[in-house]
CSV table of C-alpha atoms in Angstrom, one decimal:
chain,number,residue,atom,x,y,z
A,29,UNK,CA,6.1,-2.0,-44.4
A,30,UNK,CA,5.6,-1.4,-47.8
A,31,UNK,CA,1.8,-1.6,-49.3
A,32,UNK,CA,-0.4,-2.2,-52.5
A,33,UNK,CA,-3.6,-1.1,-53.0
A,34,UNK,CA,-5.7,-2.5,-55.5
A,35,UNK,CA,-8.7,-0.7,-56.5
A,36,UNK,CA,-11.2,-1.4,-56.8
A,37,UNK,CA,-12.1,-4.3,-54.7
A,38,UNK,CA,-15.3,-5.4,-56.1
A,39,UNK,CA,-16.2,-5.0,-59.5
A,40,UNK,CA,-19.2,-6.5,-61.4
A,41,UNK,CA,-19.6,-6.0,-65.2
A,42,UNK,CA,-20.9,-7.9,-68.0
A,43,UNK,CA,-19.7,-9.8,-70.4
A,44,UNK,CA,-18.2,-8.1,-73.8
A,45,UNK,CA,-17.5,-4.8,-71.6
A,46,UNK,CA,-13.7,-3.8,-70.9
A,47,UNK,CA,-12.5,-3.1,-67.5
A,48,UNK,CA,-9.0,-1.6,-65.5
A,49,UNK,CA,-8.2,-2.8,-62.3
A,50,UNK,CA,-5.2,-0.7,-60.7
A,51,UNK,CA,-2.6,-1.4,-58.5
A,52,UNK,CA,-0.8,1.6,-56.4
A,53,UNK,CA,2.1,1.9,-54.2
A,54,UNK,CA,4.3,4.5,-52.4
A,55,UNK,CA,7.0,2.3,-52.9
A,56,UNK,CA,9.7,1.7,-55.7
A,57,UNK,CA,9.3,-1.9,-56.7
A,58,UNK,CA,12.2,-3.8,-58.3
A,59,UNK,CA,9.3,-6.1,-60.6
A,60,UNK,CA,5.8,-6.3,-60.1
A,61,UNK,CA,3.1,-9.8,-60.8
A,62,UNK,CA,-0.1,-10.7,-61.5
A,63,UNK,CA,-1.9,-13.3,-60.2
A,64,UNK,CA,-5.2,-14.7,-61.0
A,65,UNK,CA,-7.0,-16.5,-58.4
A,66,UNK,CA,-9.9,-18.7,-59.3
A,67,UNK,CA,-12.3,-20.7,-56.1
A,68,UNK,CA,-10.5,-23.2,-54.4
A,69,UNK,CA,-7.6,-22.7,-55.8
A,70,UNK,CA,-4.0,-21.2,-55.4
A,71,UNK,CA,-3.0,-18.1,-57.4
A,72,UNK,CA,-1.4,-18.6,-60.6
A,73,UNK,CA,0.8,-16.1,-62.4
A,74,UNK,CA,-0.2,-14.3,-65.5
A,75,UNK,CA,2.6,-11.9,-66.2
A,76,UNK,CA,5.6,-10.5,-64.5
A,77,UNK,CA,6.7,-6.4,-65.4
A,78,UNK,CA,10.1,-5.2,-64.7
A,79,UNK,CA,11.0,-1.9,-66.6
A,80,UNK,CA,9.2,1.4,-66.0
A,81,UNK,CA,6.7,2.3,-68.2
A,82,UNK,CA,6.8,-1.2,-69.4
A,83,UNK,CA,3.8,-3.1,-71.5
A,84,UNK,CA,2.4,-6.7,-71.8
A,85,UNK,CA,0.0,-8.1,-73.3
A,86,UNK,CA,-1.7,-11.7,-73.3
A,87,UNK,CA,-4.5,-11.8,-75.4
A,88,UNK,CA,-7.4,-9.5,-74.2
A,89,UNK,CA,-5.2,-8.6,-70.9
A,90,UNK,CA,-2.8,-5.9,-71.0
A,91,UNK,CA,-0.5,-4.7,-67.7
A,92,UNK,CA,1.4,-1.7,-67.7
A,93,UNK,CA,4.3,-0.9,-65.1
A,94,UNK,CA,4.1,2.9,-64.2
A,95,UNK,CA,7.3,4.8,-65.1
A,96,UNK,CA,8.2,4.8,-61.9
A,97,UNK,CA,7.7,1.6,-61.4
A,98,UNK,CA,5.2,2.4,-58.2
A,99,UNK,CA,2.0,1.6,-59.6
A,100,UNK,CA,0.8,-0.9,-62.8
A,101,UNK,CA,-2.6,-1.6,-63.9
A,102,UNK,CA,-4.4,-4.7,-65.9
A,103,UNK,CA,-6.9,-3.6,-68.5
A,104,UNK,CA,-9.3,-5.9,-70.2
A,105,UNK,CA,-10.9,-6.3,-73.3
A,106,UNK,CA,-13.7,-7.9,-74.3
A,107,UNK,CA,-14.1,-9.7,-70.5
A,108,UNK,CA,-15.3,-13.1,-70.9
A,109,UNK,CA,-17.3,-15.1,-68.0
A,110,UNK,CA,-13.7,-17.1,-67.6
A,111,UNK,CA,-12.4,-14.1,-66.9
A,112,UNK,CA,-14.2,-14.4,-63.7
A,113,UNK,CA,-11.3,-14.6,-60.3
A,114,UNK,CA,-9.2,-12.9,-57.8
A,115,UNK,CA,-6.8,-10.6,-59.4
A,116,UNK,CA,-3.8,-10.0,-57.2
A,117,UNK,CA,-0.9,-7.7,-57.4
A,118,UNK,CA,2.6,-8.9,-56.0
A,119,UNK,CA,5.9,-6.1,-55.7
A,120,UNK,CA,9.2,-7.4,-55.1
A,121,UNK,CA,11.6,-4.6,-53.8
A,122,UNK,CA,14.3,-6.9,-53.1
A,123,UNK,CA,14.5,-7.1,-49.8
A,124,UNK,CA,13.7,-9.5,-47.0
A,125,UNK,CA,9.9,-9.7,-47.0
A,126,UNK,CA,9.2,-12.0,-50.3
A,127,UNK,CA,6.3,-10.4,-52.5
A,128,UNK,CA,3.9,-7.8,-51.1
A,129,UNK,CA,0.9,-8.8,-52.5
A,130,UNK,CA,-2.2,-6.5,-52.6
A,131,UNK,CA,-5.5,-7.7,-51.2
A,132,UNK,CA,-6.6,-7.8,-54.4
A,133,UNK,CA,-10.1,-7.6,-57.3
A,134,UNK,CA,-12.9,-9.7,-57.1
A,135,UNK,CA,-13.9,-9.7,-60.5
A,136,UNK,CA,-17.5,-11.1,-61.5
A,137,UNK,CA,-17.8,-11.4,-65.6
A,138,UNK,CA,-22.0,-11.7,-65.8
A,139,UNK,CA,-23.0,-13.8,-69.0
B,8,UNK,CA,4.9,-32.5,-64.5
B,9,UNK,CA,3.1,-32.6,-60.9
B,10,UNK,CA,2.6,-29.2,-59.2
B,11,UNK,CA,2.6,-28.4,-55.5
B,12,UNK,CA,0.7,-30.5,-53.4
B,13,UNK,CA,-0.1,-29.7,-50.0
B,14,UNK,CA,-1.3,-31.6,-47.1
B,15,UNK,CA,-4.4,-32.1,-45.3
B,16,UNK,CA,-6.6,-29.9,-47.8
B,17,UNK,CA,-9.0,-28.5,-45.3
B,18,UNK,CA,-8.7,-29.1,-41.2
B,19,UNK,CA,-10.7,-28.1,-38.2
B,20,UNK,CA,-9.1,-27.3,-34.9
B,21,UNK,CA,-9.9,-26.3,-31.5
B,22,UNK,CA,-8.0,-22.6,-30.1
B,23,UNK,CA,-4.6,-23.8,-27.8
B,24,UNK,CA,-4.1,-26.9,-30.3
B,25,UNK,CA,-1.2,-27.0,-32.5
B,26,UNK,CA,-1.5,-27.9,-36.1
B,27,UNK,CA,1.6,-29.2,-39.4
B,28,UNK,CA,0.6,-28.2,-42.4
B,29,UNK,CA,2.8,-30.0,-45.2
B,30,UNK,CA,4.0,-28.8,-48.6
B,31,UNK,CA,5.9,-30.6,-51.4
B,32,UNK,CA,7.5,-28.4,-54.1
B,33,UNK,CA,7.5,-29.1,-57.6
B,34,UNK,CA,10.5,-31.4,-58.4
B,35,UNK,CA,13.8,-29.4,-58.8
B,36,UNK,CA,12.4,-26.3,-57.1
B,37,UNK,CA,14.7,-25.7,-53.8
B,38,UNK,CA,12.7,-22.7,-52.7
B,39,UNK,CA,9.4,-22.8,-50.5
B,40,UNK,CA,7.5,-20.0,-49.5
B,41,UNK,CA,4.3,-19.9,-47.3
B,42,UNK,CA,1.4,-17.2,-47.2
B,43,UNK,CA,-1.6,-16.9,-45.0
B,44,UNK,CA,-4.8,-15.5,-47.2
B,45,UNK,CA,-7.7,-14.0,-44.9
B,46,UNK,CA,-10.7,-12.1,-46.5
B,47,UNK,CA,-9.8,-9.3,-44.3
B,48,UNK,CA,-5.8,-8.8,-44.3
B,49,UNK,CA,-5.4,-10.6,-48.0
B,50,UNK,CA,-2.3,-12.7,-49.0
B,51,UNK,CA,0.5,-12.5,-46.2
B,52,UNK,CA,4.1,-13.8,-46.2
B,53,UNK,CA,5.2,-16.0,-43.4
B,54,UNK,CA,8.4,-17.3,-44.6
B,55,UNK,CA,11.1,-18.7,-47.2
B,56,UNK,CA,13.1,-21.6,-47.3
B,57,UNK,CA,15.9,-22.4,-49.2
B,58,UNK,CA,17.7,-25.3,-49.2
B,59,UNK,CA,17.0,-25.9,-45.6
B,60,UNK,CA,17.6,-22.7,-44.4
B,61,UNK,CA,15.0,-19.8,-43.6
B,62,UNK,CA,15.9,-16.8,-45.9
B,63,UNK,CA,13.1,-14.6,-44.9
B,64,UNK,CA,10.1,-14.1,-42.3
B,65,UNK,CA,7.6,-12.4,-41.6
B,66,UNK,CA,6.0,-10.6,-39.5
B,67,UNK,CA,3.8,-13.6,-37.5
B,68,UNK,CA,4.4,-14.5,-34.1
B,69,UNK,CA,6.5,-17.2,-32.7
B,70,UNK,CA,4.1,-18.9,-32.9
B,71,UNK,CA,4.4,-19.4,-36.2
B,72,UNK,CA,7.1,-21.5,-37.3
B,73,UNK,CA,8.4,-23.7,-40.2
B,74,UNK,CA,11.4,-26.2,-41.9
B,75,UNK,CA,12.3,-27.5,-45.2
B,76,UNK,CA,13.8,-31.3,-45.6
B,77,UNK,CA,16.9,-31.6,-47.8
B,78,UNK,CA,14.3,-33.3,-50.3
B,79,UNK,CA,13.1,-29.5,-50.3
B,80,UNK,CA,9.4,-30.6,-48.6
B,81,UNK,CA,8.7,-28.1,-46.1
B,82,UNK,CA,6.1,-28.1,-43.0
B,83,UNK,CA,5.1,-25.4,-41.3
B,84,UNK,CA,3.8,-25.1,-37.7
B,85,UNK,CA,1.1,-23.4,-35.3
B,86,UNK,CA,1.3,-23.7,-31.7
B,87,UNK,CA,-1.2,-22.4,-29.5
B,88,UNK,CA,-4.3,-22.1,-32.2
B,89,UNK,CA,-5.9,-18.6,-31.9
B,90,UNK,CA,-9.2,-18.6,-33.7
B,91,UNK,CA,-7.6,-15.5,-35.6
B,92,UNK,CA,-5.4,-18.3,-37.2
B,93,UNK,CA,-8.6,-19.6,-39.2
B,94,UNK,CA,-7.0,-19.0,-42.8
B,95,UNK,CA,-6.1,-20.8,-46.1
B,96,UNK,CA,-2.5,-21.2,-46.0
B,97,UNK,CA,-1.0,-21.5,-49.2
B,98,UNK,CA,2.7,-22.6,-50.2
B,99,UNK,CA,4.5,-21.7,-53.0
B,100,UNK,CA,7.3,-22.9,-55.0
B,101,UNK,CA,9.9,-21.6,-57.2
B,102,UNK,CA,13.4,-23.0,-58.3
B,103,UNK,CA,15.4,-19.5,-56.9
B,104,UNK,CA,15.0,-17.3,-53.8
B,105,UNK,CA,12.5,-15.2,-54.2
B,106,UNK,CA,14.9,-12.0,-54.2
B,107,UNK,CA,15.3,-13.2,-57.8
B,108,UNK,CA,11.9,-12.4,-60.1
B,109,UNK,CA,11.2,-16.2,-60.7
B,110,UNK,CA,7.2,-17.5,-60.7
B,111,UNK,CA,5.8,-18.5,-57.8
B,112,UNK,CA,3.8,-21.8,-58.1
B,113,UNK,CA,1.2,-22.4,-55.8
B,114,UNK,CA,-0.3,-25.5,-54.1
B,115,UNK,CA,-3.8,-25.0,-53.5
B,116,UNK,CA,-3.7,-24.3,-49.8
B,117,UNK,CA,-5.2,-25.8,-46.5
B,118,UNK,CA,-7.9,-24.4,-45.3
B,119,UNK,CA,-7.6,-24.0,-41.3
B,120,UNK,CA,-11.0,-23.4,-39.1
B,121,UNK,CA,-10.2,-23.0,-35.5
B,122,UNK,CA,-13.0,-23.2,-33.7
């Protein structure tokens, strides 16, 4: 069974501050996602990494696929309140479990 | 266009019933993919369905079972509740398999008590 951990699982900051929330495997993963995960609501994707060593950026988020495509991490600028969610990690290695997803960051943005 | 509706929203059962949760893709997707999210164990994959047929499972129970419609609509089943069961149980669509790298849309799940 292959695992992600996200680290770390709680994290409180306020607004205007920048954060990194990581993502960590043992395993090779063919392409790795994020998800944000707001109340109520199903997760939606922000970005989807391929290539080792590989970087994205959406406005004040940027994710980065390790080189050895094992581990990725989402940094944040400038964290806004909307900011505020459940930030999950999905790996797809290709075979026949669907996407490993990590248990994920609860992020709080404070105004 | 409309996203991924699933039906009921939120439902309360008691442990040994059996429950249907319902799930209708976004038009033109053929894949349909169901997870179980618990505080404790996170997002878990139950299993995919592609144009009718399962491609992948899980690792759930028998207990745990599911079907796709040739209108790509999919249910998914719970026999014998167990009030370890109490989830949110979300579906997700996409227009390939997910052994491709497509997005996942998701509905926004049904939330199971079992009491």
């Amino acid at each position: 069974t292959q695992l992600l951990e996200q680290s770390p699982q709680f994290l409180s900051i306020q607004e205007g501050e920048n954060l990194t929330v990581y993502c960590n495997s043992s395993s090779v993963f063919s392409s790795l996602q994020w998800y944000r995960q707001e109340p109520g609501e199903g997760p939606v994707l922000l970005v989807t990494v391929v290539t080792g060593g590989e970087v994205k950026k959406l406005k004040r988020l940027t994710f980065q696929f390790g080189d050895a495509r094992k581990d990725s991490s989402l940094h944040i600028t400038a964290a806004q309140t909307g900011d505020t969610g459940l930030y999950l990690c999905a790996g797809l290695s290709g075979g026949a479990d669907g996407l490993t997803f990590g248990k994920g960051t609860h992020l709080i943005i404070q105004p | 266009k409309a996203g991924v509706t699933q039906t009921p929203r939120y439902l309360i059962k008691t442990r040994g019933q059996q429950v249907t949760l319902s799930c209708s893709p976004i038009s033109g997707h053929r894949s349909v993919s169901w997870y179980q999210q618990t505080p404790g164990q996170g997002l878990q994959f139950l299993f995919e369905y592609f144009s009718e047929t399962q491609r992948n499972k899980g690792n759930f129970p028998g207990r745990f079972s599911g079907r796709q419609f040739s209108n790509s609509r999919s249910e998914m089943n719970v026999s014998t509740l167990e009030l370890g069961d109490s989830a949110l149980y979300l579906c997700a669509s996409s227009f390939s398999s997910s052994s491709g790298t497509g997005e996942l849309f998701f509905g926004e799940g049904s939330r199971l008590t079992v009491l």
